Short mmCIF file of C-alpha atoms and ligand atoms in Angstrom, two decimals:
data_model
loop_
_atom_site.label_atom_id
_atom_site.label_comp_id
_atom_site.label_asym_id
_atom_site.label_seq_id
_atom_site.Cartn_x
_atom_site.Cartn_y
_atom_site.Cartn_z
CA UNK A 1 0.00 0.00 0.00
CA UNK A 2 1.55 3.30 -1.03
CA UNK A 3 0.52 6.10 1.47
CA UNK A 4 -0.42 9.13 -0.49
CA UNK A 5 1.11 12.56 0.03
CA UNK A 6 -0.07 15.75 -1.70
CA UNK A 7 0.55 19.33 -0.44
CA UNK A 8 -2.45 20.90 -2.18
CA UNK A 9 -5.93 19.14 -0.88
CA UNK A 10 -7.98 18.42 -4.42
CA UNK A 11 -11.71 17.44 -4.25
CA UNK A 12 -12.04 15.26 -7.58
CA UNK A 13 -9.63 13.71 -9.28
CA UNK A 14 -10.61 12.64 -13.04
CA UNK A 15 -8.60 9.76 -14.62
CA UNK A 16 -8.77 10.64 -18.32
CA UNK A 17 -8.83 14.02 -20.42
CA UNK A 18 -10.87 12.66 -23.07
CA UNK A 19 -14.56 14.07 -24.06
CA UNK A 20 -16.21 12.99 -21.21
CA UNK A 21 -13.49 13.12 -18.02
CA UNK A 22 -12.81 17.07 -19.19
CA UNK A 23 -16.70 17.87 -19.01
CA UNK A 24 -17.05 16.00 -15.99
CA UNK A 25 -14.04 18.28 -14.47
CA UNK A 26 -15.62 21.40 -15.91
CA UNK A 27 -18.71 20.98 -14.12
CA UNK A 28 -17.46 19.70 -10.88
CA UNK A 29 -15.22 22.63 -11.24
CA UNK A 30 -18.31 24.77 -11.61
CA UNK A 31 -19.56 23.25 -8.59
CA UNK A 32 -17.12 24.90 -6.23
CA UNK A 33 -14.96 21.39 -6.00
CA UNK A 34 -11.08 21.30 -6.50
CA UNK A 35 -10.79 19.42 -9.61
CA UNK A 36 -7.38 18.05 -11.40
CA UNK A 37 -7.49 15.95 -14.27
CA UNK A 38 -4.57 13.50 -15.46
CA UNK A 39 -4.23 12.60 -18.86
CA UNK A 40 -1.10 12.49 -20.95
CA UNK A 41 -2.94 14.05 -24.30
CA UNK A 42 -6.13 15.70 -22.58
CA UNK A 43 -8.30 16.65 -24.93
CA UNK A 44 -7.57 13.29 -26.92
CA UNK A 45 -9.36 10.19 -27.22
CA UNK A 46 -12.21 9.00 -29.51
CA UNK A 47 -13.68 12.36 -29.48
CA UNK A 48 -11.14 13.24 -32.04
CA UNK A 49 -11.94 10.99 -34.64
CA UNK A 50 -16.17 10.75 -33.41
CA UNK A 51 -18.50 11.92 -36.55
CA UNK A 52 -20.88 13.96 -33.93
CA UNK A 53 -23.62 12.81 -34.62
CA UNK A 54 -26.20 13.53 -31.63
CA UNK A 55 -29.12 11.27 -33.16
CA UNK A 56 -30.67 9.21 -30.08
CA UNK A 57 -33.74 8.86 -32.09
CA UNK A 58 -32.24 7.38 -35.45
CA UNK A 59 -29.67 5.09 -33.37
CA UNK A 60 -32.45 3.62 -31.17
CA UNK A 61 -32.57 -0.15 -31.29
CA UNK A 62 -34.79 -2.45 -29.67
CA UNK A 63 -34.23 -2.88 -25.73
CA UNK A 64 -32.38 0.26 -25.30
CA UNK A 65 -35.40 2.29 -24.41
CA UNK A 66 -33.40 3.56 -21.02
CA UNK A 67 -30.44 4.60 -23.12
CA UNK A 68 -33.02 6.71 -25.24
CA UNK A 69 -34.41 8.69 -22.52
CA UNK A 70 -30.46 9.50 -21.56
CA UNK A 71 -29.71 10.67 -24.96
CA UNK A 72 -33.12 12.77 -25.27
CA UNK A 73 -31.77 14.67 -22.29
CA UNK A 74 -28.54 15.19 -23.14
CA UNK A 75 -29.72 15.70 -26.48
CA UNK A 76 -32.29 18.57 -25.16
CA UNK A 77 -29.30 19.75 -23.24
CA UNK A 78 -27.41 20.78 -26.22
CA UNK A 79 -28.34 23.31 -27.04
CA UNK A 80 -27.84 25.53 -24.11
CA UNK A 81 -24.37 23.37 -23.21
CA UNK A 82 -22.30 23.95 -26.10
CA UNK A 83 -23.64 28.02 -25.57
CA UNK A 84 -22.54 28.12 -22.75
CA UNK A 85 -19.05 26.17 -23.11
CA UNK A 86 -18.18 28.74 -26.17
CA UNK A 87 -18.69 31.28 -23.45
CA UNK A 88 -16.60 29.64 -20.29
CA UNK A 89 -13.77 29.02 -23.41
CA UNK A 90 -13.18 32.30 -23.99
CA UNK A 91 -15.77 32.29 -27.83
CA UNK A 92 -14.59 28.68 -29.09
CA UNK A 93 -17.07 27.25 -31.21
CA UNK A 94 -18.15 24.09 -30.56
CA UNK A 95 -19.34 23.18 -34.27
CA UNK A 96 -23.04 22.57 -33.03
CA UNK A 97 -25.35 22.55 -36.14
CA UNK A 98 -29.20 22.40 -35.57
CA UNK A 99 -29.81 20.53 -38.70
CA UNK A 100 -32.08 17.13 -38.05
CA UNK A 101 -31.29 13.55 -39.76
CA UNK A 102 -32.56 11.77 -42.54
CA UNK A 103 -32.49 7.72 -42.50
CA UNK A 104 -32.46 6.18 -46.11
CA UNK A 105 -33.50 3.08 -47.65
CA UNK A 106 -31.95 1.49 -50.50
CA UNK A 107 -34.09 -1.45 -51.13
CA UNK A 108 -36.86 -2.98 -50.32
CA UNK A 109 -35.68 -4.58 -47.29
CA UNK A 110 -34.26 -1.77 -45.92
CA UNK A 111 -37.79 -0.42 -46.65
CA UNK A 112 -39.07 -3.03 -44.23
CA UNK A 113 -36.63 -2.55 -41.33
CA UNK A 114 -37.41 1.31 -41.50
CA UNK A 115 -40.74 1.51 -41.57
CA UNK A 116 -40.79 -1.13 -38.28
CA UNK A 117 -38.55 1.61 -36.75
CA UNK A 118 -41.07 3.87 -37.75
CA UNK A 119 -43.89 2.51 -35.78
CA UNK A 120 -41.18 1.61 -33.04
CA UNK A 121 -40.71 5.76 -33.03
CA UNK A 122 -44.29 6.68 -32.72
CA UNK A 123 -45.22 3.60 -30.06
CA UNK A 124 -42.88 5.41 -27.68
CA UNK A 125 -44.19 8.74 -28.53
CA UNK A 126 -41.35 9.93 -30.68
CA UNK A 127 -40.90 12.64 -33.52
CA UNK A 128 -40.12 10.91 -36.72
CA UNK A 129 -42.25 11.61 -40.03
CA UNK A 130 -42.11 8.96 -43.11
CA UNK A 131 -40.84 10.08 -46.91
CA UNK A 132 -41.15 8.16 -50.10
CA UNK A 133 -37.75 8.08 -51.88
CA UNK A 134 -39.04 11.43 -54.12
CA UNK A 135 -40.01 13.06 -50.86
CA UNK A 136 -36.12 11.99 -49.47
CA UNK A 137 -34.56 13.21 -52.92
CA UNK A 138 -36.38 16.98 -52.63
CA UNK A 139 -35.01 17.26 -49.24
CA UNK A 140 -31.63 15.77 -49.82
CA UNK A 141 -31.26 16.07 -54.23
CA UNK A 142 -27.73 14.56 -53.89
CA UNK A 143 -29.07 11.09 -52.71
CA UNK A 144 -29.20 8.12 -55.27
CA UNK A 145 -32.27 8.24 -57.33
CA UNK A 146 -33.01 4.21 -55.96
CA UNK A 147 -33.72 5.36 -52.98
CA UNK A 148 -36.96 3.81 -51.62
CA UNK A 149 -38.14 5.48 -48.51
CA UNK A 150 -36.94 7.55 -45.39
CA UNK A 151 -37.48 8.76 -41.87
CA UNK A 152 -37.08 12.48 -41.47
CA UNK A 153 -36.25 13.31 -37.55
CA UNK A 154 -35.83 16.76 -37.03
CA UNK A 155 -34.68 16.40 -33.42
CA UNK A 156 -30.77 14.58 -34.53
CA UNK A 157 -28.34 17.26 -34.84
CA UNK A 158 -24.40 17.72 -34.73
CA UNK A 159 -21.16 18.34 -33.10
CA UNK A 160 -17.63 18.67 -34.16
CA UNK A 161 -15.93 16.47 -31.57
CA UNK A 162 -11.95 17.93 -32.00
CA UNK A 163 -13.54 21.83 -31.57
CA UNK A 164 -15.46 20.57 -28.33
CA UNK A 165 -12.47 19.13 -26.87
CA UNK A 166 -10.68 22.23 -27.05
CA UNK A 167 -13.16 24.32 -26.16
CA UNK A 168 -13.68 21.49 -23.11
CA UNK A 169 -9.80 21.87 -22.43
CA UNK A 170 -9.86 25.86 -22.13
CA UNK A 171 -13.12 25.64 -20.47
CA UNK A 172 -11.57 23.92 -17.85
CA UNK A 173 -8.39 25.84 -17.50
CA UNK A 174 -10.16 29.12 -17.27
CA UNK A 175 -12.60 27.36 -14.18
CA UNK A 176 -9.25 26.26 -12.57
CA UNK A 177 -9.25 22.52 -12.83
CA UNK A 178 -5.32 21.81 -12.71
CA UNK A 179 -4.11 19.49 -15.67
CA UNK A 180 -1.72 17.04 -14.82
CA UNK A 181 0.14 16.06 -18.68
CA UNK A 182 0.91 12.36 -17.33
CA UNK A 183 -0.61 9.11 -17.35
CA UNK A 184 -2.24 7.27 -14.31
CA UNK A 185 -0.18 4.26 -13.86
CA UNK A 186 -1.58 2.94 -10.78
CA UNK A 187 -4.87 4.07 -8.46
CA UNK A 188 -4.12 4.08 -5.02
CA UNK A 189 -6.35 2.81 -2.41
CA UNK A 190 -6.08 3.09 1.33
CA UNK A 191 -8.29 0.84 3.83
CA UNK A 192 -10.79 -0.17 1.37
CA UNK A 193 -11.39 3.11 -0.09
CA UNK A 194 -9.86 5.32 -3.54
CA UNK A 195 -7.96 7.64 -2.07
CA UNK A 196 -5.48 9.33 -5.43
CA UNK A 197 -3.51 7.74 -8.16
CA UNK A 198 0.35 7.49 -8.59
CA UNK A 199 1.31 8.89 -12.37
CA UNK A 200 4.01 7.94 -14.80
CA UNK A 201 6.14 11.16 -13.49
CA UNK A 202 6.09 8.98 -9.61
CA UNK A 203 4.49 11.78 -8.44
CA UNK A 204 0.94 11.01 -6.20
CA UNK A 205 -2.16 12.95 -6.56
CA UNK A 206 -4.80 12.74 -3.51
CA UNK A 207 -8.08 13.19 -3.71
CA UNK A 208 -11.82 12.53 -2.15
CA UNK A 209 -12.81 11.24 -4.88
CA UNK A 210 -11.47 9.64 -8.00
CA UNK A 211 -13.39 9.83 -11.34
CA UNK A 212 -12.51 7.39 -13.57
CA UNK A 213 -13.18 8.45 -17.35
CA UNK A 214 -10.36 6.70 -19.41
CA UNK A 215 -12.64 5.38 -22.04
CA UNK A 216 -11.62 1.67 -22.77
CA UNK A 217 -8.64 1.78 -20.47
CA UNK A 218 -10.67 2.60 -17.68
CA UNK A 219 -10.40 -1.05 -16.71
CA UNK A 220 -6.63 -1.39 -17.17
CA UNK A 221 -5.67 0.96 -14.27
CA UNK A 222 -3.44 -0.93 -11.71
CA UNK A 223 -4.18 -0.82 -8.30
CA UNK A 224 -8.06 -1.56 -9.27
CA UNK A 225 -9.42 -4.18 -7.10
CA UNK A 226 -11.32 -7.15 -9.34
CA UNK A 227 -14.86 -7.63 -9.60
CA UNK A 228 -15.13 -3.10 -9.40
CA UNK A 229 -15.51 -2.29 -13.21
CA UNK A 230 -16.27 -4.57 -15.99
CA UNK A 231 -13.82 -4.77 -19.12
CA UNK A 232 -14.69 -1.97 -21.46
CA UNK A 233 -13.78 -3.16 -24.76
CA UNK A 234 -11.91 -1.33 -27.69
CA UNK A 235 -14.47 -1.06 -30.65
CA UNK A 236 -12.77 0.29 -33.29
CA UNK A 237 -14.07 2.91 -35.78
CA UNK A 238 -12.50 3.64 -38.89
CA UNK A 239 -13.73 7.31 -40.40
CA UNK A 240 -13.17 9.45 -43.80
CA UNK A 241 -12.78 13.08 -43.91
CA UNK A 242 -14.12 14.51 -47.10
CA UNK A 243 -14.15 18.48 -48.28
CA UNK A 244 -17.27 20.01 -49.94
CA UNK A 245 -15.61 22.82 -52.16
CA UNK A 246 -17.92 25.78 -52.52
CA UNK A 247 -19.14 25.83 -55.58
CA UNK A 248 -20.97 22.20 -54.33
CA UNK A 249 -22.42 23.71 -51.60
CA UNK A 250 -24.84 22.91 -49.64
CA UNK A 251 -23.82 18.98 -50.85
CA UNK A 252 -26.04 17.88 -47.81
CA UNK A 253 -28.06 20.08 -45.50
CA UNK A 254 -28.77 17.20 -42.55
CA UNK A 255 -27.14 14.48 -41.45
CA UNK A 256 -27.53 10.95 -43.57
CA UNK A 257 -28.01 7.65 -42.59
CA UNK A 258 -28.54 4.18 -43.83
CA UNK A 259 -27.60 0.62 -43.49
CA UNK A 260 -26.11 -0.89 -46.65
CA UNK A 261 -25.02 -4.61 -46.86
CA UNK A 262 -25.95 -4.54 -42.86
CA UNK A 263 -23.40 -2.46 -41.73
CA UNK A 264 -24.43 1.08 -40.54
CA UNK A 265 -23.39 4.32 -42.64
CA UNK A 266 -23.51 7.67 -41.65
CA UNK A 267 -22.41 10.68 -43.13
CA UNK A 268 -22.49 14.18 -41.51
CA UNK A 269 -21.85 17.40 -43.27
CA UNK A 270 -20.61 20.08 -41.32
CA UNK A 271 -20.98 24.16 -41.82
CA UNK A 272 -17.16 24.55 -42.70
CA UNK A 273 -17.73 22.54 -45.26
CA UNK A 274 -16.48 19.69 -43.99
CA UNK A 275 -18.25 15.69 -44.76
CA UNK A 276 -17.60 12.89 -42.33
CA UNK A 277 -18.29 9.64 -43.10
CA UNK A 278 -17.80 6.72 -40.76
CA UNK A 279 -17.83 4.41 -39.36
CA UNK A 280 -16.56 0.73 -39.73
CA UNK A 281 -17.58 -1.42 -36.21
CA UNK A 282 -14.37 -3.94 -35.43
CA UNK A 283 -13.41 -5.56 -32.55
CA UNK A 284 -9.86 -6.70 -32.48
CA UNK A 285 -8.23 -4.96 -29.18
CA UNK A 286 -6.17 -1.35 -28.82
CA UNK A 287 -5.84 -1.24 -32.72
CA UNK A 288 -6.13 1.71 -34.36
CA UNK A 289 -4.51 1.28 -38.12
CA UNK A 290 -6.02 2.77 -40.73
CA UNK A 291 -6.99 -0.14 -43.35
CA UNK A 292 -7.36 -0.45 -47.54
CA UNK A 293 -10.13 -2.04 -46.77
CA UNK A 294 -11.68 -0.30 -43.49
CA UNK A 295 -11.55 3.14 -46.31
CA UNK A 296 -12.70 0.81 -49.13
CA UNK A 297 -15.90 -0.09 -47.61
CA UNK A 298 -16.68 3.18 -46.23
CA UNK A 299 -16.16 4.79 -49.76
CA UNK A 300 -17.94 1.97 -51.83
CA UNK A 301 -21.29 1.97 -49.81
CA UNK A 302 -21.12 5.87 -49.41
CA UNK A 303 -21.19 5.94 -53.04
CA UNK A 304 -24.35 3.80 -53.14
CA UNK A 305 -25.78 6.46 -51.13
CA UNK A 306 -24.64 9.83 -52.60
CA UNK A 307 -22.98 8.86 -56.11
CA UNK A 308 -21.20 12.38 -55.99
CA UNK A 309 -18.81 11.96 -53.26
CA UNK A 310 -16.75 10.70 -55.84
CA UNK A 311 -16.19 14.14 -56.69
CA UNK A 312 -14.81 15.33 -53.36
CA UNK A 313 -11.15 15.41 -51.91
CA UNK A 314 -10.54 13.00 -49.40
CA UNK A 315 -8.31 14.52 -46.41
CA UNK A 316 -8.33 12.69 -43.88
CA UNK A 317 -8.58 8.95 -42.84
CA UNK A 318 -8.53 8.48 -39.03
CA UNK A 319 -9.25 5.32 -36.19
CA UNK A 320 -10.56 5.42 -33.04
CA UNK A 321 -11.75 3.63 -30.38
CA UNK A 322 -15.55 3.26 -28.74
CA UNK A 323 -15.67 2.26 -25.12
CA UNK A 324 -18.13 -0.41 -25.22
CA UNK A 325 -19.51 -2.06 -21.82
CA UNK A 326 -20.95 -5.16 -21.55
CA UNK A 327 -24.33 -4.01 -22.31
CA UNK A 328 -22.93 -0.69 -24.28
CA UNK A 329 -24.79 1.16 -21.83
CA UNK A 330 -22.40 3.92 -19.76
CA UNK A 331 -21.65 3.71 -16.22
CA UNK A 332 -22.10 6.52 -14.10
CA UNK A 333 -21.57 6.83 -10.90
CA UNK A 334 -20.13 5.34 -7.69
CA UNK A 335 -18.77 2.30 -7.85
CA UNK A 336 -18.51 -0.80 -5.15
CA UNK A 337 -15.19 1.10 -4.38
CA UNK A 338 -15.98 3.87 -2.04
CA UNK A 339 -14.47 6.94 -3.32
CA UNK A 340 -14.07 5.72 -7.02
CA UNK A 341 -16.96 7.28 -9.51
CA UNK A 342 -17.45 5.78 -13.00
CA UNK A 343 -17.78 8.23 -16.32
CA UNK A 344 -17.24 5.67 -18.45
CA UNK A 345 -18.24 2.89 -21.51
CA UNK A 346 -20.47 5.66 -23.74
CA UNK A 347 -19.87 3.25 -26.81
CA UNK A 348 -21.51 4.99 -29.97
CA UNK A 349 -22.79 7.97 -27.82
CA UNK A 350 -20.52 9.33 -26.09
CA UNK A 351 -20.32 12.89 -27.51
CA UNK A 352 -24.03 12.68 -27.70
CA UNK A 353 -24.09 11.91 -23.64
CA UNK A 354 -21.46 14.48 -22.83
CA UNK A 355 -23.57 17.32 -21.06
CA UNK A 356 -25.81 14.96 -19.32
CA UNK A 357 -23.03 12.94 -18.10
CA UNK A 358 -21.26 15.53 -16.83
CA UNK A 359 -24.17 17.04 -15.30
CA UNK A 360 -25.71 13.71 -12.94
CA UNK A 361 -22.00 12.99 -12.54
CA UNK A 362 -20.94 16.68 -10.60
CA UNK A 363 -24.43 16.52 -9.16
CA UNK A 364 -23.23 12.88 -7.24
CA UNK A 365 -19.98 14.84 -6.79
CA UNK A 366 -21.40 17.63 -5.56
CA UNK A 367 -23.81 16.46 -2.98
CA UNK A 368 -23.44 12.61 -2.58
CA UNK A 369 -26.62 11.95 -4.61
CA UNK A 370 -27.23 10.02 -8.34
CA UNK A 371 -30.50 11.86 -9.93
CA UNK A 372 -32.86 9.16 -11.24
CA UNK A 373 -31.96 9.55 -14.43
CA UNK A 374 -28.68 7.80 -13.87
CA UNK A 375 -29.78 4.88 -11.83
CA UNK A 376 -30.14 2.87 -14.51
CA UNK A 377 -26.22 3.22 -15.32
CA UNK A 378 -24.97 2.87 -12.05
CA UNK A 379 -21.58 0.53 -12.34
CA UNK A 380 -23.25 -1.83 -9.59
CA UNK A 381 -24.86 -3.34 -11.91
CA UNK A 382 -21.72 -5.64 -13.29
CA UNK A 383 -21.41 -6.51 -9.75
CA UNK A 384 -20.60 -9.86 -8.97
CA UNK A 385 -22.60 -9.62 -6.09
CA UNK A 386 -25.31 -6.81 -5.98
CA UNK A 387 -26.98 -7.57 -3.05
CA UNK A 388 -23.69 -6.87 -0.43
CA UNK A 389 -22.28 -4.16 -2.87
CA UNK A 390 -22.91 -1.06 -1.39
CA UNK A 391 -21.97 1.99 -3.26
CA UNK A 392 -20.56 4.76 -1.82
CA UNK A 393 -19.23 8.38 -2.26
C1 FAD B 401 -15.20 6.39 -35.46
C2 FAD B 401 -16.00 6.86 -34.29
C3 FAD B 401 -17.16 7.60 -34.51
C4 FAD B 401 -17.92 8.03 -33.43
N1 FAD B 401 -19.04 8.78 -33.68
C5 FAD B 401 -19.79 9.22 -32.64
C6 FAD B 401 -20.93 10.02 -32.88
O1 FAD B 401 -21.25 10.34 -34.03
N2 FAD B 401 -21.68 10.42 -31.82
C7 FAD B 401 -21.36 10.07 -30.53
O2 FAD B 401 -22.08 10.47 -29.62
N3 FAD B 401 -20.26 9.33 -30.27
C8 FAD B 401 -19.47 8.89 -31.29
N4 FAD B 401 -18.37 8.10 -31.05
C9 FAD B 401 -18.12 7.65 -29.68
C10 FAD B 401 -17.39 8.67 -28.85
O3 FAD B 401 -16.29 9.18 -29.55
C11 FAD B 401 -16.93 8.01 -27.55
O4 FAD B 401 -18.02 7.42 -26.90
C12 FAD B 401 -16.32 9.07 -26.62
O5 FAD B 401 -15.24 9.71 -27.25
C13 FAD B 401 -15.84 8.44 -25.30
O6 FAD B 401 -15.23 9.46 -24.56
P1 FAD B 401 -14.39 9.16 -23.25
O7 FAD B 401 -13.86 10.45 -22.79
O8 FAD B 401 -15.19 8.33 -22.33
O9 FAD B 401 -13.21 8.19 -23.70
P2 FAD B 401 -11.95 8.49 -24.72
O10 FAD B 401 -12.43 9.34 -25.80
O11 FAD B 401 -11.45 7.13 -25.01
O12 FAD B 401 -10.97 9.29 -23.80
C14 FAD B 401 -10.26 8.65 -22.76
C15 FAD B 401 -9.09 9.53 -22.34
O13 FAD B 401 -8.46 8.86 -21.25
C16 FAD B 401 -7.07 8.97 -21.39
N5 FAD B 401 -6.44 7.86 -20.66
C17 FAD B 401 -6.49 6.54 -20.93
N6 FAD B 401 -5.79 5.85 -19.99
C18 FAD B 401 -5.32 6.76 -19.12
C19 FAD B 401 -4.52 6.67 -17.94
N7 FAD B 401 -4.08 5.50 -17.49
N8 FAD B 401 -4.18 7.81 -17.30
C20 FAD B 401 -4.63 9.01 -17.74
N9 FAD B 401 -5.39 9.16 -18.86
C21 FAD B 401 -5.73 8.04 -19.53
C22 FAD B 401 -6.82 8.95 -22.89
O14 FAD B 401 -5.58 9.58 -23.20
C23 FAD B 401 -8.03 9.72 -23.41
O15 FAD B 401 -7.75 11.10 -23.55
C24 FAD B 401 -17.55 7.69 -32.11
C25 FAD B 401 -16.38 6.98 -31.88
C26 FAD B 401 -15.62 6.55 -32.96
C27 FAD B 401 -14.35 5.78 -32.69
#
């Protein structure tokens, strides 16, 4: 057991700089809590590579009805988050775009598995109107002329990922949250409770509590006692960076979906003129090359969508990695651990789930108590045990 020494008393300590572990730090920040965060690239992570798409509507699936209801609040959240985050950064823009999502089909099939999404949408209530393919083409004329239906839902927008990071990063500076440019090595834990971690420099950092937010590495931390988190696997994303030159502008006004031979296509133009499309789904461990194929497949099915991508230069290729839990739900909140918070596993969503993690996370941080809305994420769940884990702040 290494007994931990720190001159300066910090409140929260947040394991990872990425998307979520800098908004988290922000808020708690905001809060009145001393906040550090350690992270040898904050401001890194998948939120670099992440498309932005905040569409909790056109990614529902079956089953994951409590994972909607998080992403329609964080989604209504939005709005009023990324105003107020260009404001505590000093004017960065965050690259939020108001401009809803269109789903496409390409055949028949697709056709099918739409419309049931469809009537999925409006059993629970939710905002999603039905086009024919001629309807689709007048809102979107740059779509394939096969295309055989679509769901219009005005309520999925977008983010640019990279600018919220740094306007995340400056946020956090400017609210006093100290950055420690090192990497956790090992989290330090005193008489059955969290109590700081020991980074790659030797140095310790103490704290009351201990956020951990290092996306699919939050399980890798030494020092972690077994049976606390669950392994958060590495799903890798591959992603294509594409430049709309002004005289093709606007290419796309709202973001574009479909699924084409099964896998799931999105692309997302943004107001610089910018067109993301992503994303390939593998799982094979920390890997993040770039792959002939990975690029291959994006381009060929994007094609089948829009035929005149073709036209556009491609600048940028990029990997990343989606912290998936075992149920590719999050987990937020305390763990079995006392002392140790989760703000981790956000999978697909976690740019979408940004403001209302960080928000139900500094309110637990703040004042000892989880807000409904995140009970259903709490990390207990994985617990081998659930009936003698008691969670604790
Ligand atoms: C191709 C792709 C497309 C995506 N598209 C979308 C999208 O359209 N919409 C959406 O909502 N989400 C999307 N996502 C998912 C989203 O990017 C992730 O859910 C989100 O970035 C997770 O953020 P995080 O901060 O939890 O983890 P990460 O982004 O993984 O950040 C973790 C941070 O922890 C740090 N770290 C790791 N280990 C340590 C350690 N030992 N000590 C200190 N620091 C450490 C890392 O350096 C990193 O900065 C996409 C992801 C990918 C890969």
């Amino acid at each position: 057991m290494t007994r931990v020494q720190s001159d300066a008393r910090t409140d929260v300590l947040v394991i990872g700089g990425g998307i979520i572990g800098l908004a988290v730090a922000w808020r708690a920040a905001q809060r009145g809590l001393r906040t550090a965060v350690v992270d040898p690239s904050p401001g890194g992570g998948a939120g670099q590579v992440a498309a932005g798409m905040l569409a909790p509507v056109t990614e529902l699936q079956y089953g994951e009805e409590p994972l909607l209801r998080l992403g329609m609040a964080s989604n209504e959240r939005y709005a009023d988050f990324a105003a107020e985050l260009t404001e505590a950064s000093g004017g960065q823009d965050t690259g939020y775009r108001w401009c809803g999502t269109i789903a496409v089909a390409l055949d028949s099939d697709d056709r099918e598995e739409l419309r049931e999404l469809h009537a999925f949408h409006r059993r629970l209530g939710l905002d999603s109107t039905w086009l024919t393919g001629r309807e689709a083409r007048r809102l979107e004329p740059m779509l394939a002329p096969g295309v055989r239906g679509a769901l219009h839902v005005a309520d999925d927008h977008q983010v640019d990922g990279r600018r919220m990071l740094r306007a995340l990063l400056l946020a956090c500076e400017r609210a006093g949250v100290l950055i420690h440019r090192a990497e956790a090595v090992e989290l330090l834990v005193e008489d059955g409770r969290a109590t700081g971690a020991r980074l790659g420099t030797g140095e310790t950092v103490a704290a009351d509590r201990i956020v951990l937010a290092a996306g699919p590495h939050s399980h890798r931390l030494a020092g972690l006692p077994e049976g606390v988190l669950p392994a958060i696997r590495p799903v890798k994303g591959q992603i294509l960076r594409l430049r709309i030159p002004d005289a093709y502008r606007p290419f796309l006004s709202r973001n574009v979906r479909a699924v084409v031979r099964g896998q799931h296509l999105y692309l997302v133009p943004r107001e610089n003129g910018e067109l993301v499309i992503g994303a390939t789904t593998e799982e094979q461990g920390y890997d993040t090359t770039v792959t002939a194929g990975g690029v291959y497949e994006l381009l060929r099915d994007a094609h089948e969508l829009v035929p005149g991508i073709t036209e556009l230069p491609l600048v940028e290729t990029s990997a990343g990695l989606r912290p998936g839990s075992p149920d590719n739900a999050p987990l937020l909140g305390p763990t079995a651990l006392p002392g140790l918070v989760a703000a981790t596993g956000h999978y697909r969503n976690g740019v979408l789930l940004t403001p209302v993690t960080a928000d139900l996370v500094s309110e637990y941080l703040a004042t000892g108590e989880l807000p409904d809305l995140a009970q259903p994420f709490t990390p207990t769940r994985f617990s081998p045990d659930r009936s003698t884990t008691k969670a604790s702040a």
